[in-house]
Amino acid sequence: MMASHHLDPGDEPQPDYPTAEPMALPETVSSPQAKLVYLYLLVRGTTTVDELGAALGLPKLSLFSILQTLAEYGLVVRDGDAVTTA
């Protein structure tokens, strides 16, 4: 008969990679679309308005409005067509 081995929860193998911390959204971001754009930029980094629109399925006109609002709150920076978090 084989002996069964029981592991205590503290004995479980731990991952060799760092675990991600939950991303916190600034309280000033209330629109679901603005939250989506901001989180995308946090994860992706610098991108273009065209890439944002294609990835998120949002029209450019909506993105320009969202990005303007996020820029007014000091959350994103636009340099030409490139956008990144501040």
CSV table of C-alpha atoms in Angstrom, one decimal, residues 2-86:
chain,number,residue,atom,x,y,z
A,2,MET,CA,1.3,3.5,-0.8
A,3,ALA,CA,1.3,6.1,1.8
A,4,SER,CA,-0.7,9.2,1.0
A,5,HIS,CA,1.0,12.6,1.5
A,6,HIS,CA,-0.9,15.5,2.8
A,7,LEU,CA,0.3,19.0,2.3
A,8,ASP,CA,-0.5,21.8,4.6
A,9,PRO,CA,-1.6,25.0,2.8
A,10,GLY,CA,1.7,26.6,3.6
A,11,ASP,CA,3.5,23.7,1.9
A,12,GLU,CA,2.0,24.4,-1.6
A,13,PRO,CA,4.5,25.4,-4.2
A,14,GLN,CA,4.6,29.1,-4.9
A,15,PRO,CA,4.9,30.6,-8.4
A,16,ASP,CA,8.3,31.7,-9.5
A,17,TYR,CA,6.8,34.9,-11.0
A,18,PRO,CA,5.6,38.0,-9.3
A,19,THR,CA,1.8,38.1,-8.8
A,20,ALA,CA,0.0,41.1,-10.1
A,21,GLU,CA,-1.4,43.7,-7.7
A,22,PRO,CA,-5.0,44.8,-8.4
A,23,MET,CA,-5.1,48.0,-10.5
A,24,ALA,CA,-6.8,50.8,-8.7
A,25,LEU,CA,-8.8,53.3,-10.7
A,26,PRO,CA,-8.6,57.0,-9.8
A,27,GLU,CA,-11.9,58.1,-8.3
A,28,THR,CA,-12.2,60.9,-10.9
A,29,VAL,CA,-12.7,58.2,-13.6
A,30,SER,CA,-16.4,57.4,-13.5
A,31,SER,CA,-17.4,56.6,-17.1
A,32,PRO,CA,-17.1,52.9,-18.0
A,33,GLN,CA,-15.6,53.7,-21.3
A,34,ALA,CA,-13.0,56.0,-19.6
A,35,LYS,CA,-12.2,53.3,-17.2
A,36,LEU,CA,-11.7,50.9,-20.0
A,37,VAL,CA,-9.4,53.3,-21.9
A,38,TYR,CA,-7.4,54.1,-18.8
A,39,LEU,CA,-6.9,50.4,-17.8
A,40,TYR,CA,-5.9,49.5,-21.4
A,41,LEU,CA,-3.3,52.2,-21.3
A,42,LEU,CA,-2.0,51.1,-17.9
A,43,VAL,CA,-1.5,47.5,-19.2
A,44,ARG,CA,-0.5,48.3,-22.8
A,45,GLY,CA,1.6,51.4,-22.2
A,46,THR,CA,2.1,53.9,-25.0
A,47,THR,CA,-0.3,53.4,-28.0
A,48,THR,CA,-2.0,55.4,-30.7
A,49,VAL,CA,-5.6,56.5,-30.9
A,50,ASP,CA,-6.1,54.2,-33.9
A,51,GLU,CA,-4.8,51.2,-31.9
A,52,LEU,CA,-7.0,52.2,-29.0
A,53,GLY,CA,-10.0,52.3,-31.2
A,54,ALA,CA,-9.3,49.0,-32.9
A,55,ALA,CA,-8.5,47.2,-29.6
A,56,LEU,CA,-11.5,48.6,-27.7
A,57,GLY,CA,-14.0,48.9,-30.5
A,58,LEU,CA,-14.5,52.6,-29.8
A,59,PRO,CA,-14.9,55.3,-32.5
A,60,LYS,CA,-12.2,58.0,-32.7
A,61,LEU,CA,-14.6,60.8,-31.8
A,62,SER,CA,-15.5,59.0,-28.6
A,63,LEU,CA,-11.8,58.4,-27.8
A,64,PHE,CA,-10.8,62.0,-28.4
A,65,SER,CA,-13.5,63.1,-25.8
A,66,ILE,CA,-12.4,60.4,-23.3
A,67,LEU,CA,-8.7,61.2,-23.7
A,68,GLN,CA,-9.4,64.9,-23.3
A,69,THR,CA,-11.2,64.3,-20.0
A,70,LEU,CA,-8.4,61.9,-18.8
A,71,ALA,CA,-5.8,64.5,-19.8
A,72,GLU,CA,-7.7,67.2,-17.8
A,73,TYR,CA,-7.4,65.0,-14.8
A,74,GLY,CA,-3.7,64.5,-15.4
A,75,LEU,CA,-4.1,60.8,-16.0
A,76,VAL,CA,-2.9,60.6,-19.6
A,77,VAL,CA,-0.5,62.4,-21.9
A,78,ARG,CA,-1.0,62.8,-25.6
A,79,ASP,CA,2.0,63.5,-27.9
A,80,GLY,CA,0.6,63.8,-31.4
A,81,ASP,CA,-1.2,60.5,-32.0
A,82,ALA,CA,0.6,58.7,-29.2
A,83,VAL,CA,-1.1,58.3,-25.8
A,84,THR,CA,0.3,57.1,-22.5
A,85,THR,CA,-0.5,57.3,-18.8
A,86,ALA,CA,0.9,60.2,-16.9
